[in-house]
Coordinates of C-alpha atoms and ligand atoms in Angstrom, one line a residue:
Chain A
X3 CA 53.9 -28.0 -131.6
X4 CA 51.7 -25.9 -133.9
X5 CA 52.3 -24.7 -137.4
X6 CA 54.7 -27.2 -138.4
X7 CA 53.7 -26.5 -141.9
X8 CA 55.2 -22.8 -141.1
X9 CA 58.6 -24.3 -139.8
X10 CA 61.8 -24.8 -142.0
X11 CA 64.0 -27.3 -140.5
X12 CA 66.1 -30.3 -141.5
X13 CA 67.2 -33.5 -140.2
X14 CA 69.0 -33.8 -137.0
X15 CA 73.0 -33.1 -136.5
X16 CA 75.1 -35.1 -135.4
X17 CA 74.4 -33.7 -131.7
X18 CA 70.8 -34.5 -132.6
X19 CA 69.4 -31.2 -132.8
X20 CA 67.7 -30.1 -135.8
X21 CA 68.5 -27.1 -137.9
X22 CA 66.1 -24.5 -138.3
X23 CA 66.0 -21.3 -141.2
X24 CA 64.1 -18.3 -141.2
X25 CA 64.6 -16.1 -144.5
X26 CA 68.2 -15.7 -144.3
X27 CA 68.6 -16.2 -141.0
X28 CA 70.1 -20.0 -139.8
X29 CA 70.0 -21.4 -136.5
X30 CA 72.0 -24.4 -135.6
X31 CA 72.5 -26.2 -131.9
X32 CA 75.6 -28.3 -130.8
X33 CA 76.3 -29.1 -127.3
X34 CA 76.9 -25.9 -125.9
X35 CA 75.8 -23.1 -128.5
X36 CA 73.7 -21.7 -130.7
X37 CA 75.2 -20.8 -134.2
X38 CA 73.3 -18.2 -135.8
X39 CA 74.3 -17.1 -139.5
X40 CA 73.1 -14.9 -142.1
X41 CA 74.0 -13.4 -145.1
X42 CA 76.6 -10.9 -143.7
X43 CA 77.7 -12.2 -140.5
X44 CA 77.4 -15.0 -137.6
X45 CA 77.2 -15.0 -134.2
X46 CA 77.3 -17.6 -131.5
X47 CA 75.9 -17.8 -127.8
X48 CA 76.1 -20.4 -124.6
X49 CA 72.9 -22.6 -125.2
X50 CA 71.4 -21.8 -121.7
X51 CA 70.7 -18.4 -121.7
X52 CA 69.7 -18.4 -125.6
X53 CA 67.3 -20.8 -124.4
X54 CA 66.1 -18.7 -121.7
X55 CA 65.6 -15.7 -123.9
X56 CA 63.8 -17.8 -126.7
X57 CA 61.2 -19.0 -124.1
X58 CA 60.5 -15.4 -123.3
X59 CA 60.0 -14.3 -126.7
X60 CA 57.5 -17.0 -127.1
X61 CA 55.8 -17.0 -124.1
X62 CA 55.6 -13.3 -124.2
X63 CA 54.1 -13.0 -127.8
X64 CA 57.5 -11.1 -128.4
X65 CA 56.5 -8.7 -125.8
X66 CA 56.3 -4.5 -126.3
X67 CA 58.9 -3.5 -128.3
X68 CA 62.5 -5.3 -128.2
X69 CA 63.3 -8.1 -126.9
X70 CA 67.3 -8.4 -127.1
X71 CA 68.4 -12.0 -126.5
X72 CA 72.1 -10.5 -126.1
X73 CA 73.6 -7.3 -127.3
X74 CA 73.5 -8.6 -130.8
X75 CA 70.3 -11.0 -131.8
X76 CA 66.7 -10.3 -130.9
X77 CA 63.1 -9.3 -132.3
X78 CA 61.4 -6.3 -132.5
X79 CA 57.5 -6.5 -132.3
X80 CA 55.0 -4.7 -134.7
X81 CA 52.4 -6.5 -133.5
X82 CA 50.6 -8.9 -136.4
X83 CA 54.5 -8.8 -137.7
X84 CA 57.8 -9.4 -136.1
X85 CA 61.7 -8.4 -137.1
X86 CA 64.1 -11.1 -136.3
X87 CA 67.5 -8.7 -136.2
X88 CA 71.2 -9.0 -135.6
X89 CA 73.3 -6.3 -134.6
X90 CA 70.7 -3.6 -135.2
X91 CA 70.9 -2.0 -132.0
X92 CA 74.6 -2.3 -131.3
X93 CA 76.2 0.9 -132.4
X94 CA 79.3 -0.8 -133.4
X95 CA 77.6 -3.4 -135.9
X96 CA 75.2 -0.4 -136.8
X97 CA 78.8 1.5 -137.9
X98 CA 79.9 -0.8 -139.6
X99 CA 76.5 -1.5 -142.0
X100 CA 77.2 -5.3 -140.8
X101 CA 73.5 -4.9 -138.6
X102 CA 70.8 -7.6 -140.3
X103 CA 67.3 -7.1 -140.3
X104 CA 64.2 -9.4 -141.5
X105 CA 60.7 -9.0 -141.1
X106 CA 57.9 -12.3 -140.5
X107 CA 54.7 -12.9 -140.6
X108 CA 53.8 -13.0 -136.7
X109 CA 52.7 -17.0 -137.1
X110 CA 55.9 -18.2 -139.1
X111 CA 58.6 -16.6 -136.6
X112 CA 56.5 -17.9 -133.5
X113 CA 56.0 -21.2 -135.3
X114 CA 59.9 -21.7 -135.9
X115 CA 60.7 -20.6 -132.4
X116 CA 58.3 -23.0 -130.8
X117 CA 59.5 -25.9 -133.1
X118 CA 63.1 -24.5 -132.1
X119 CA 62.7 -25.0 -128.6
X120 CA 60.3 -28.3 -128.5
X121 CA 63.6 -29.5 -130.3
X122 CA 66.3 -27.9 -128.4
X123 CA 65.5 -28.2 -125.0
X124 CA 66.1 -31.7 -123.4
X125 CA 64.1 -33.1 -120.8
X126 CA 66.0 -32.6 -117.4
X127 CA 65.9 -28.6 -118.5
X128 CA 63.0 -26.1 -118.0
X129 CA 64.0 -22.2 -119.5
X130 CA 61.1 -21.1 -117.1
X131 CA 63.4 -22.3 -113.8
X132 CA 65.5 -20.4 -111.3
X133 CA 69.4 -22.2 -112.0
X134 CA 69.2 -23.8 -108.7
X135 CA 65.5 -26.0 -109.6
X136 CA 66.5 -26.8 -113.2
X137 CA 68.8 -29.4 -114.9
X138 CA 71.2 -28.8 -117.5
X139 CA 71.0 -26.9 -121.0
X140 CA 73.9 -28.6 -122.7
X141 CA 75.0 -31.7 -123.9
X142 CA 73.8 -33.9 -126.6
X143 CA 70.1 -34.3 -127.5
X144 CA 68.4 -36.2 -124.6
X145 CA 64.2 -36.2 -124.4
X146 CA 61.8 -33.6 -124.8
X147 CA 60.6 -31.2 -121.7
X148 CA 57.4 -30.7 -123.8
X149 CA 55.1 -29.6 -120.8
X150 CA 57.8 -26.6 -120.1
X151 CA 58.4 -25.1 -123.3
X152 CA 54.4 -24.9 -123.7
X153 CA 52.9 -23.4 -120.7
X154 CA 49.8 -21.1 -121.2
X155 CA 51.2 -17.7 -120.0
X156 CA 47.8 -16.9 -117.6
X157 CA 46.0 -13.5 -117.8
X158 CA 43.2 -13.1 -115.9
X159 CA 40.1 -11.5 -117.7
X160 CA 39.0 -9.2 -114.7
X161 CA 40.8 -10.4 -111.3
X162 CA 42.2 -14.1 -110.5
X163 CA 40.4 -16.1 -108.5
X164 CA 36.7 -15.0 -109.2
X165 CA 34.5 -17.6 -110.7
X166 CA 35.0 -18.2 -114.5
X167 CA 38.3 -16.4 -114.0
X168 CA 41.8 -18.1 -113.5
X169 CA 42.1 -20.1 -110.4
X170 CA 44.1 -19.5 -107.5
X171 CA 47.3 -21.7 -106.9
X172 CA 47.3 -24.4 -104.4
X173 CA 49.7 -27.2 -103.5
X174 CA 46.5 -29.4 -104.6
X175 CA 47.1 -28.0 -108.2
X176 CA 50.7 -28.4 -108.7
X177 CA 51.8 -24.8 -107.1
X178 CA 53.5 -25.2 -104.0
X179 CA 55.1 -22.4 -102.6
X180 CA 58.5 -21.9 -103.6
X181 CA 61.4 -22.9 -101.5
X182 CA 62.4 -18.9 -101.2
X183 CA 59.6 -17.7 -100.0
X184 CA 58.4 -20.3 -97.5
X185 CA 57.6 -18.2 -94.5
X186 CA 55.0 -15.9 -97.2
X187 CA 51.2 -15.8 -95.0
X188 CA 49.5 -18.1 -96.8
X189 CA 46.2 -16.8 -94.8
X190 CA 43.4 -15.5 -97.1
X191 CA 41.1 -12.7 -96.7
X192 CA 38.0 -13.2 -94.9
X193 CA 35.5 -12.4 -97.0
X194 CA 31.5 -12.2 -96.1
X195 CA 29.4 -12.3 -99.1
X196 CA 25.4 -11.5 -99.4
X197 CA 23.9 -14.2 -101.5
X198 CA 23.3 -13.3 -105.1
X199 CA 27.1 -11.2 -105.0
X200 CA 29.0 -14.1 -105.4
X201 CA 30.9 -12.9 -108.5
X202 CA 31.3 -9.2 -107.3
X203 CA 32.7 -9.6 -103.7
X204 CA 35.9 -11.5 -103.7
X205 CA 39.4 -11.2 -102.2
X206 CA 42.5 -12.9 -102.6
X207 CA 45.7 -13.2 -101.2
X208 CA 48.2 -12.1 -103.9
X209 CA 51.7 -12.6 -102.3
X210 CA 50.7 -15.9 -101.4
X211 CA 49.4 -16.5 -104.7
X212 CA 53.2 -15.0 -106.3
X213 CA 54.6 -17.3 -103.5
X214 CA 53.4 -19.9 -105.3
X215 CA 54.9 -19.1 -108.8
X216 CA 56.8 -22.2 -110.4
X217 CA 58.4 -19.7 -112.9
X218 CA 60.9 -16.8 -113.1
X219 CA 61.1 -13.3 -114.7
X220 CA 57.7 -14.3 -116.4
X221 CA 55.0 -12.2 -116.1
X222 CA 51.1 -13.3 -115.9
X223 CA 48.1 -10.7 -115.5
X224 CA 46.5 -10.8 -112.5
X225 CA 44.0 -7.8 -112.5
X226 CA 42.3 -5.6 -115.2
X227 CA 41.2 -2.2 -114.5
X228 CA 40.3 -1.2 -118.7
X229 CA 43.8 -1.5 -120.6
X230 CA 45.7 -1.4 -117.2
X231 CA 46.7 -5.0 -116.3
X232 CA 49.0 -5.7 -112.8
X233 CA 51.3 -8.1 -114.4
X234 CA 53.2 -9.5 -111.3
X235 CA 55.9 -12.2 -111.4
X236 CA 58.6 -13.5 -109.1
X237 CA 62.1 -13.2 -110.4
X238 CA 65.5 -14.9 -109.3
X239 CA 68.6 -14.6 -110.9
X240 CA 69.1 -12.6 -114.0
X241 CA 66.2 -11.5 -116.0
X242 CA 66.8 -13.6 -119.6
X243 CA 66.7 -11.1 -122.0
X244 CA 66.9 -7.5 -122.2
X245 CA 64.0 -5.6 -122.9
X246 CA 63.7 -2.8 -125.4
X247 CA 60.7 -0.6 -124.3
X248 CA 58.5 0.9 -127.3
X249 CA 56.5 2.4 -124.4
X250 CA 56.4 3.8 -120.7
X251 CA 56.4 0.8 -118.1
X252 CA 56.7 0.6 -114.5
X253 CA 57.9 -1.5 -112.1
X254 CA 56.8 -1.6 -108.4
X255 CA 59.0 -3.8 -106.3
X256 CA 56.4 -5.8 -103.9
X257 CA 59.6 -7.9 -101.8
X258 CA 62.9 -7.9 -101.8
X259 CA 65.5 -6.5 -104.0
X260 CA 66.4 -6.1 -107.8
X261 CA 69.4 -4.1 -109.3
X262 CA 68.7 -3.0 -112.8
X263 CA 70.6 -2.1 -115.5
X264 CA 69.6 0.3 -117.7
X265 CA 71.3 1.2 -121.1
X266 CA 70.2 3.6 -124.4
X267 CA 67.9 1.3 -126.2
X268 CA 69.2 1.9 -130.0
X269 CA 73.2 1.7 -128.8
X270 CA 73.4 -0.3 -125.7
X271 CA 75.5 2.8 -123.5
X272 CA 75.0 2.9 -119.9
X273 CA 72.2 5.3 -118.7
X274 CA 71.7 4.3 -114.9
X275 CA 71.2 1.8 -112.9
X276 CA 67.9 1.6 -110.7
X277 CA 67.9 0.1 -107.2
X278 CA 64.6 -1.2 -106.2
X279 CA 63.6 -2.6 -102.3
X280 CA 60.1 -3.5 -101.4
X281 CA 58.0 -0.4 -101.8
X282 CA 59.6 1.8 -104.4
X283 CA 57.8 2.5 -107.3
X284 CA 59.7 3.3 -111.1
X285 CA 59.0 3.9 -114.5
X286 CA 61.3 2.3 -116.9
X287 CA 61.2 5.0 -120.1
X288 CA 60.3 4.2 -123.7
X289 CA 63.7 4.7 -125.3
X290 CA 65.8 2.6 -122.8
X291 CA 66.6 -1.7 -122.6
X292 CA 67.0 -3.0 -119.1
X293 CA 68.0 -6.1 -117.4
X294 CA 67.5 -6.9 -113.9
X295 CA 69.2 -8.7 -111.2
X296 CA 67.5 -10.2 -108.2
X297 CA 69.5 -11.9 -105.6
X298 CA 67.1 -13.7 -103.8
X299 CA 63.6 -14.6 -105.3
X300 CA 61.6 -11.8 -105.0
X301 CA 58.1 -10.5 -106.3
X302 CA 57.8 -7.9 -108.7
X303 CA 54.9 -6.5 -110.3
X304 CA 55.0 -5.5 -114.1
X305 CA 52.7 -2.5 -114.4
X306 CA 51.8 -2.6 -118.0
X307 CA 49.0 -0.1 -120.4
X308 CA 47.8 -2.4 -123.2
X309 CA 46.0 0.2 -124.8
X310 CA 45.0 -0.5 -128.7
X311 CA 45.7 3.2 -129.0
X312 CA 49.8 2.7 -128.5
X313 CA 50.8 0.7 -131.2
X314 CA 50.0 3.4 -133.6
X315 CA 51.0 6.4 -131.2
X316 CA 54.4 4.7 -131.4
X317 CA 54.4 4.1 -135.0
X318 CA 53.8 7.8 -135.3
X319 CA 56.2 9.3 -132.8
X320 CA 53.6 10.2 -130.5
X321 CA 53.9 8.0 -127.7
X322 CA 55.1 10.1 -124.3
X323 CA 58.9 8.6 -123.9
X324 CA 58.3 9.4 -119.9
X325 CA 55.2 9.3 -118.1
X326 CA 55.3 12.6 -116.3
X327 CA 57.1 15.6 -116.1
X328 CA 57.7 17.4 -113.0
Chain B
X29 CA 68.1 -8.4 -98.9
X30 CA 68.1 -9.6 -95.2
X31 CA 68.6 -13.6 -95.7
X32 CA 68.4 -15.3 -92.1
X33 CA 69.7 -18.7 -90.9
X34 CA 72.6 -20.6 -91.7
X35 CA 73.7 -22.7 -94.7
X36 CA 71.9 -25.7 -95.1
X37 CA 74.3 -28.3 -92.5
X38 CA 71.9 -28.4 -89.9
X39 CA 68.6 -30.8 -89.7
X40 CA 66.0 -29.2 -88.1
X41 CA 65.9 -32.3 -85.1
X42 CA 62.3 -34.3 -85.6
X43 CA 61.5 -32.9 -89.3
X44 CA 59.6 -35.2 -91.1
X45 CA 59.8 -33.5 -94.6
X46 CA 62.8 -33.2 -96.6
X47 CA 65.6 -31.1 -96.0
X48 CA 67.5 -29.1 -97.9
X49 CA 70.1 -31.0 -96.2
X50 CA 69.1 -33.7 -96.8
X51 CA 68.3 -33.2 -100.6
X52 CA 72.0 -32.5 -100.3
X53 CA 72.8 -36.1 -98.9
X54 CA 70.9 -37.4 -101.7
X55 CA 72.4 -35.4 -104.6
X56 CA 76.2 -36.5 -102.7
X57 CA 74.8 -39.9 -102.9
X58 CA 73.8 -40.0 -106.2
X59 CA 76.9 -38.2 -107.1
X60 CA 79.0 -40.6 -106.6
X61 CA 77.0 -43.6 -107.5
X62 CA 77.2 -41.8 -111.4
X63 CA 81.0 -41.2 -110.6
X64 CA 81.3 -45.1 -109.8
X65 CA 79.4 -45.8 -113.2
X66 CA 81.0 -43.4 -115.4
X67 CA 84.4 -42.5 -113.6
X68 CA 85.2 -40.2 -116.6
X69 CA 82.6 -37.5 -115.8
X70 CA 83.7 -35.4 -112.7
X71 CA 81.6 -32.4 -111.0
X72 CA 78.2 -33.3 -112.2
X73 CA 76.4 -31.9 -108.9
X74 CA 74.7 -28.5 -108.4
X75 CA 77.4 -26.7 -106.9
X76 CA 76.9 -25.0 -103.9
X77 CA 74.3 -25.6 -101.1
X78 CA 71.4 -23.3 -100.8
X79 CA 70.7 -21.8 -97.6
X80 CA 68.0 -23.6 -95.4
X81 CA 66.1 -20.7 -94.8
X82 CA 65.4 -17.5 -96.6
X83 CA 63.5 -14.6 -95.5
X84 CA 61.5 -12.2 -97.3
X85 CA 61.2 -8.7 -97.1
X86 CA 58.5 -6.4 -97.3
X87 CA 57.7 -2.9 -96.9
X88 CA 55.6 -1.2 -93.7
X89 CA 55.0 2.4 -92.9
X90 CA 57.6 1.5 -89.4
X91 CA 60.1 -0.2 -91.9
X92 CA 60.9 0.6 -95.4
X93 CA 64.3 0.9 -97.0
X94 CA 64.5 2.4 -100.5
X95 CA 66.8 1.9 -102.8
X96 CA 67.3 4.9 -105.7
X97 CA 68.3 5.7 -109.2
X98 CA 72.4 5.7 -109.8
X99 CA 72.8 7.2 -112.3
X100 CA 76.0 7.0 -115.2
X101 CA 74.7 9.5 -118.0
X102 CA 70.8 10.3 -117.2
X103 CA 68.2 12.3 -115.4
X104 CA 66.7 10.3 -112.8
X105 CA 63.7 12.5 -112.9
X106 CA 63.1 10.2 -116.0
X107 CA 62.4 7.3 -113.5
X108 CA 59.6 8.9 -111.2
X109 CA 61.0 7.2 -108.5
X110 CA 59.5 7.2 -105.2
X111 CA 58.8 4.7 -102.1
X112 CA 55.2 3.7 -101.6
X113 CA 55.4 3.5 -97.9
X114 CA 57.5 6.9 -97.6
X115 CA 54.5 8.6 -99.6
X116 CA 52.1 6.7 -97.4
X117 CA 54.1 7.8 -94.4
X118 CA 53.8 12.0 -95.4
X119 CA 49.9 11.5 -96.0
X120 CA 46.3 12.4 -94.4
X121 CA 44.5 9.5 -93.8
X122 CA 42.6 8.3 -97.1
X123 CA 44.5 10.8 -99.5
X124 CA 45.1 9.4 -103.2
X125 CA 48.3 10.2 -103.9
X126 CA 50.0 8.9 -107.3
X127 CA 52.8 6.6 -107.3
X128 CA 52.8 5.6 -111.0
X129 CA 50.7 7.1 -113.8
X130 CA 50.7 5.6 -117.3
X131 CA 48.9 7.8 -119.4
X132 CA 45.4 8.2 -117.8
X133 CA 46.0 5.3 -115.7
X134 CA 47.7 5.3 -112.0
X135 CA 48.4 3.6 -109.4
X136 CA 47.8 5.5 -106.1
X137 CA 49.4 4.9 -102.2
X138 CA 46.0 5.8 -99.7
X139 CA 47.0 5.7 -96.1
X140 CA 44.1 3.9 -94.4
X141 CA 43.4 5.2 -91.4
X142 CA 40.4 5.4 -89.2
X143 CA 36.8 5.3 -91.5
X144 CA 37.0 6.2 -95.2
X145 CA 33.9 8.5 -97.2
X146 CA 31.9 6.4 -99.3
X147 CA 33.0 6.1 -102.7
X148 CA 31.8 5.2 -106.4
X149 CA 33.7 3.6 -109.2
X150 CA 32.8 3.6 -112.4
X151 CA 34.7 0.9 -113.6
X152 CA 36.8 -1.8 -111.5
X153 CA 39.4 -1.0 -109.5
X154 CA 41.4 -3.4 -107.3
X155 CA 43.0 -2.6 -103.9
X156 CA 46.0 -4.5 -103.0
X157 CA 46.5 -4.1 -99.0
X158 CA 50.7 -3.6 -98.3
X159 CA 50.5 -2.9 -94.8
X160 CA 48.5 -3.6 -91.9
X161 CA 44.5 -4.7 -91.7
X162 CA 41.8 -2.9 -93.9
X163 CA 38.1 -3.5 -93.9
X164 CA 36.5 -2.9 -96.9
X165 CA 32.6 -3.0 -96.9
X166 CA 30.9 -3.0 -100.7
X167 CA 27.6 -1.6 -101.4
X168 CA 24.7 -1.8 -104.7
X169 CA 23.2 1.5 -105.0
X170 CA 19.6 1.9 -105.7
X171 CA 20.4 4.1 -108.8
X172 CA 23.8 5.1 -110.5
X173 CA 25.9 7.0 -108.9
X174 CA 28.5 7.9 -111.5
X175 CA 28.6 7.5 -115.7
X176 CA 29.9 4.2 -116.4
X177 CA 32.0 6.4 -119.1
X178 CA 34.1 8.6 -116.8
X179 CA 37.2 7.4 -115.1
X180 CA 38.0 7.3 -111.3
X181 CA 36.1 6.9 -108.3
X182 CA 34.2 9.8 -106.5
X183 CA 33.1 10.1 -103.1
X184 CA 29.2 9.9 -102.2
X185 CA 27.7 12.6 -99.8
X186 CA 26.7 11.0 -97.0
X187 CA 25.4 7.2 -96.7
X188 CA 25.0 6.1 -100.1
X189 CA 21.3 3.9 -100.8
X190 CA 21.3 0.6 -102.1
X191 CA 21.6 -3.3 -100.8
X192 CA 25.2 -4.3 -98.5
X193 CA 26.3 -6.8 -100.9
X194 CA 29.8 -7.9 -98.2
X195 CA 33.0 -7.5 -96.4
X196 CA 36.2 -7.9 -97.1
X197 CA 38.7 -7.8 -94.5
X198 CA 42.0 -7.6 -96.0
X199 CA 45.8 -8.1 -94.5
X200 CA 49.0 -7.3 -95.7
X201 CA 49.8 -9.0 -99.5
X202 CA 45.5 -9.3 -100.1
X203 CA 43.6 -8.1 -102.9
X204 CA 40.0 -6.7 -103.3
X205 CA 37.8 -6.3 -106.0
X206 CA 35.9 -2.6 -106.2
X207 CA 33.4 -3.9 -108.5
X208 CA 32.7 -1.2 -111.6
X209 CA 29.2 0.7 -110.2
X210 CA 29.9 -0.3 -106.6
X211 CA 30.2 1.7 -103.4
X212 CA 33.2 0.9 -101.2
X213 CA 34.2 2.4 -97.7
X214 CA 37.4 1.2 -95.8
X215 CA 38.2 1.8 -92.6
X216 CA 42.0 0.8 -90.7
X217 CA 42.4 0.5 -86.9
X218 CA 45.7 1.2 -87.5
X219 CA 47.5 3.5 -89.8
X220 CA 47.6 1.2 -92.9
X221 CA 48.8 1.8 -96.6
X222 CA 46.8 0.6 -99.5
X223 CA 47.7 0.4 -103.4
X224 CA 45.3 1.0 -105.1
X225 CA 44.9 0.1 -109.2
X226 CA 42.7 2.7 -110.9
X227 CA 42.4 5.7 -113.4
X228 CA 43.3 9.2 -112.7
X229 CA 39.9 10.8 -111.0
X230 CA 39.0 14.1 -109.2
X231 CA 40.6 13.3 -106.1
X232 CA 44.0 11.8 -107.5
X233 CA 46.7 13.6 -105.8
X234 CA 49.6 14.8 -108.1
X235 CA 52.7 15.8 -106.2
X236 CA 55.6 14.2 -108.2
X237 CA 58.2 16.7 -107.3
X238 CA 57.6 15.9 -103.6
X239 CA 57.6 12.4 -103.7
X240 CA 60.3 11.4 -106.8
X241 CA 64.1 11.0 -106.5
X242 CA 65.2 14.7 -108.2
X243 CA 69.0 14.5 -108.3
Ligands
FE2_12 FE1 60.7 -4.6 -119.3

């Protein structure tokens, strides 16, 4: 894994996991949890999900805003630099002044959490996979799953599939479709080009390409119109961690069904919860965290703005905390 | 979620690939081949069986459901909640009509039906087809159309000059490039419903409080 130089660890328990420290902050594996201390409280969680949610953080860059591992650990993106908190948006830990913040150096905190899960995550385990096509999270130290914890999350340049862009998924390349959605068209467009257009007319079939998805509640970009990028992803299960927006993002449900859960960001309360079946379109605000529930695999896309603009409209208040008023 | 077919006992009868039932066999098998070996670890399988067959659902202009914003303590105006193929469904052919809008970004629902004007793009935009066939022909102009600058497409008067550079014809779940400086013109023989990735322009249609979950 990269960085090692960044990463504080130590020599493997007796479970034969190492330990890892970042400022005050200590994470420790046995068989079945995480133990996380620092210097005014501790806090442990079930392996698997922790797991789960670490892999997101990584894979994601630490994502926009929040990314709550559980309703008391998790990081908060500023983008070059990242807090690593505990309790900090959980009103009762916020009450009682026990809520822990630290801030890293983007490269040190993405350093330790690679090392963190090259280390804790055994071979027969992949943090990407649905629970029905992974092995288990817990037990002692057994192998490495090396090629899971470090795939390249893919984001197309201008659309997937055009030459010199990201390549379209085939069983040939290791993406066959995905036991849930077996009876997805895998037809592709017919396309007619005029010599010398090669690289502007092109076509694609995109639910066959999500069909083909060997990862959940992970999205890739797909298509760039300026900052807007269609991040779709296919999603089973329970979405891994729950996200803190620092922005407006919306969610257009392309098959099937998820349930989300949506909650006030800073204290956790409930706020709603958002029903979504193929064809409804929803904006998920900037000052809620959600978590979403999809009982059967279903495609999602992620409609994000990546806009260089937002990071300081947020910093100053002035990022629109709903998209429209009507 | 519609989920078809029964849990994975039956073998379809000639199938040469493997089953989930038979994956099951195996996993049995090799259950109790580590239960011989190491007696002292019980319920080491997967659990339940999956079922053999799943079935996905999309959306169409003839069937959509739409699920909705519950709500505990909130406004579910907040949400801008709306069904793509409902919009579609209370449209004219080829009108623009916003389903999402990030800041000067949206994502619009067009029902395609019949021929299309031409239009010009000044920058990419990508058309993702979510029901029915569209045919989408693409066209270099002799001379710019539009300022590379300015955001959203606008339609051309009349036939647009410049080289056909191809076709694209386009079912339900596939995407098409609208290459930045192009000309594009779809047409559906049947009513259709396109998604269409772009920035707010002079024909984007704005009409939240018709199409958005209120109470
Ligand atoms: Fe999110």
């Amino acid at each position: 894994m990269s960085n090692e130089s960044l990463v504080s660890s130590g020599e493997a328990n007796e479970h034969g996991y190492r330990p890892f420290t970042l400022g005050g902050f200590h994470f420790d594996r046995d068989e079945h949890f995480v133990h996380i201390t620092w210097p005014t409280g501790r806090h442990e969680a079930a392996i698997e999900p922790f797991l789960k949610a670490l892999m997101r953080d990584v894979a994601w860059n630490f994502f926009y805003g929040t990314v709550n591992f559980d309703a008391v650990i998790g990081t908060l993106n500023h983008y070059g630099n990242v807090d690593l908190f505990a309790g900090r948006f959980n009103q009762a830990y916020r009450e009682a002044e026990l809520d822990h913040t630290e801030n890293f150096p983007h490269d040190e905190i993405k350093a330790t959490f690679e090392a963190m899960l090259g280390d804790w995550v055994n071979e027969s385990f992949d943090p990407f996979a649905a629970p029905q096509e992974t092995g288990s999270a817990y037990g002692l130290k057994s192998g490495a799953n090396t090629a899971a914890v470090t795939r390249t999350r893919i984001a197309a340049n201008r659309m997937v599939g055009l030459p010199d862009d990201e390549p379209l998924r085939s069983d040939e390349s290791g993406y066959p479709v995905n036991r849930m959605f077996a009876d997805v068209d895998q037809t592709e467009p017919h396309v007619e080009v005029v010599p010398g257009f090669e690289s502007e007319v092109s076509a694609f079939n995109f639910f066959a390409y999500l069909s083909r998805s060997d990862v959940t509640w992970n999205p890739s970009v797909v298509s760039v119109c300026r900052d807007s990028l269609f991040c779709p992803t296919t999603e089973e299960f329970i979405l891994p961690i729950i996200h803190g927006n620092d922005r407006v993002e919306w969610f257009v449900q392309l098959s099937d069904e998820i349930v989300w859960e949506v909650e006030d960001r800073d204290t956790g309360k409930p706020r709603a919860k958002v029903i979504m079946k193929a064809g409804d379109c929803a904006a998920m605000p900037a000052d809620i965290r959600h978590q979403g529930f999809s009982p059967k695999r279903s495609m999602l896309l992620v409609w994000e703005n990546n806009s260089s603009e937002l990071p300081g409209q947020i910093a100053r208040g002035e990022a629109p905390v709903v998209p429209v008023r009507f | 979620m519609t989920r078809a077919g029964g849990v994975g006992t039956g073998r379809p009868s000639g199938a040469p690939k493997k089953t989930p039932a038979d994956e099951c066999i195996w996993n049995r098998v090799q259950q109790v081949v580590r239960w011989v070996q190491h007696p002292h670890v019980r319920n080491i399988d997967k659990g339940g069986v999956p079922l053999s067959k799943y079935t996905t659902v999309f959306g169409s202009l003839d069937h959509f459901e739409k699920g909705g914003v519950e709500v505990i303590n909130d406004d579910p105006k907040n949400y801008v909640f709306s069904n793509m193929f409902e919009v579609a469904k209370g449209s004219k052919p080829w009108e623009k009509v916003a389903v999402a809008k990030n800041q000067e970004y949206v994502l619009e629902a067009i029902r395609a039906e019949g021929t299309s004007e031409w239009r010009v793009t000044p920058h990419d935009e990508f058309a993702l087809v979510v029901d029915g066939e569209v045919v989408i022909e693409l066209l270099a102009p002799t001379a710019p159309l539009v300022d590379p600058g300015a955001s959203g497409s606008r339609a051309v008067k009349g036939e647009p000059e410049g080289s056909p550079m191809g076709t694209v014809t386009a079912g339900r779940g596939h995407m098409t490039l609208l290459p930045a400086g192009r000309c594009y013109r779809m047409s559906a023989a049947k009513p259709s419903v396109v998604l269409l990735q772009t920035i707010e322009g002079p024909d984007t249609i704005l009409r939240w409080a018709d199409i958005c979950q209120k109470f």
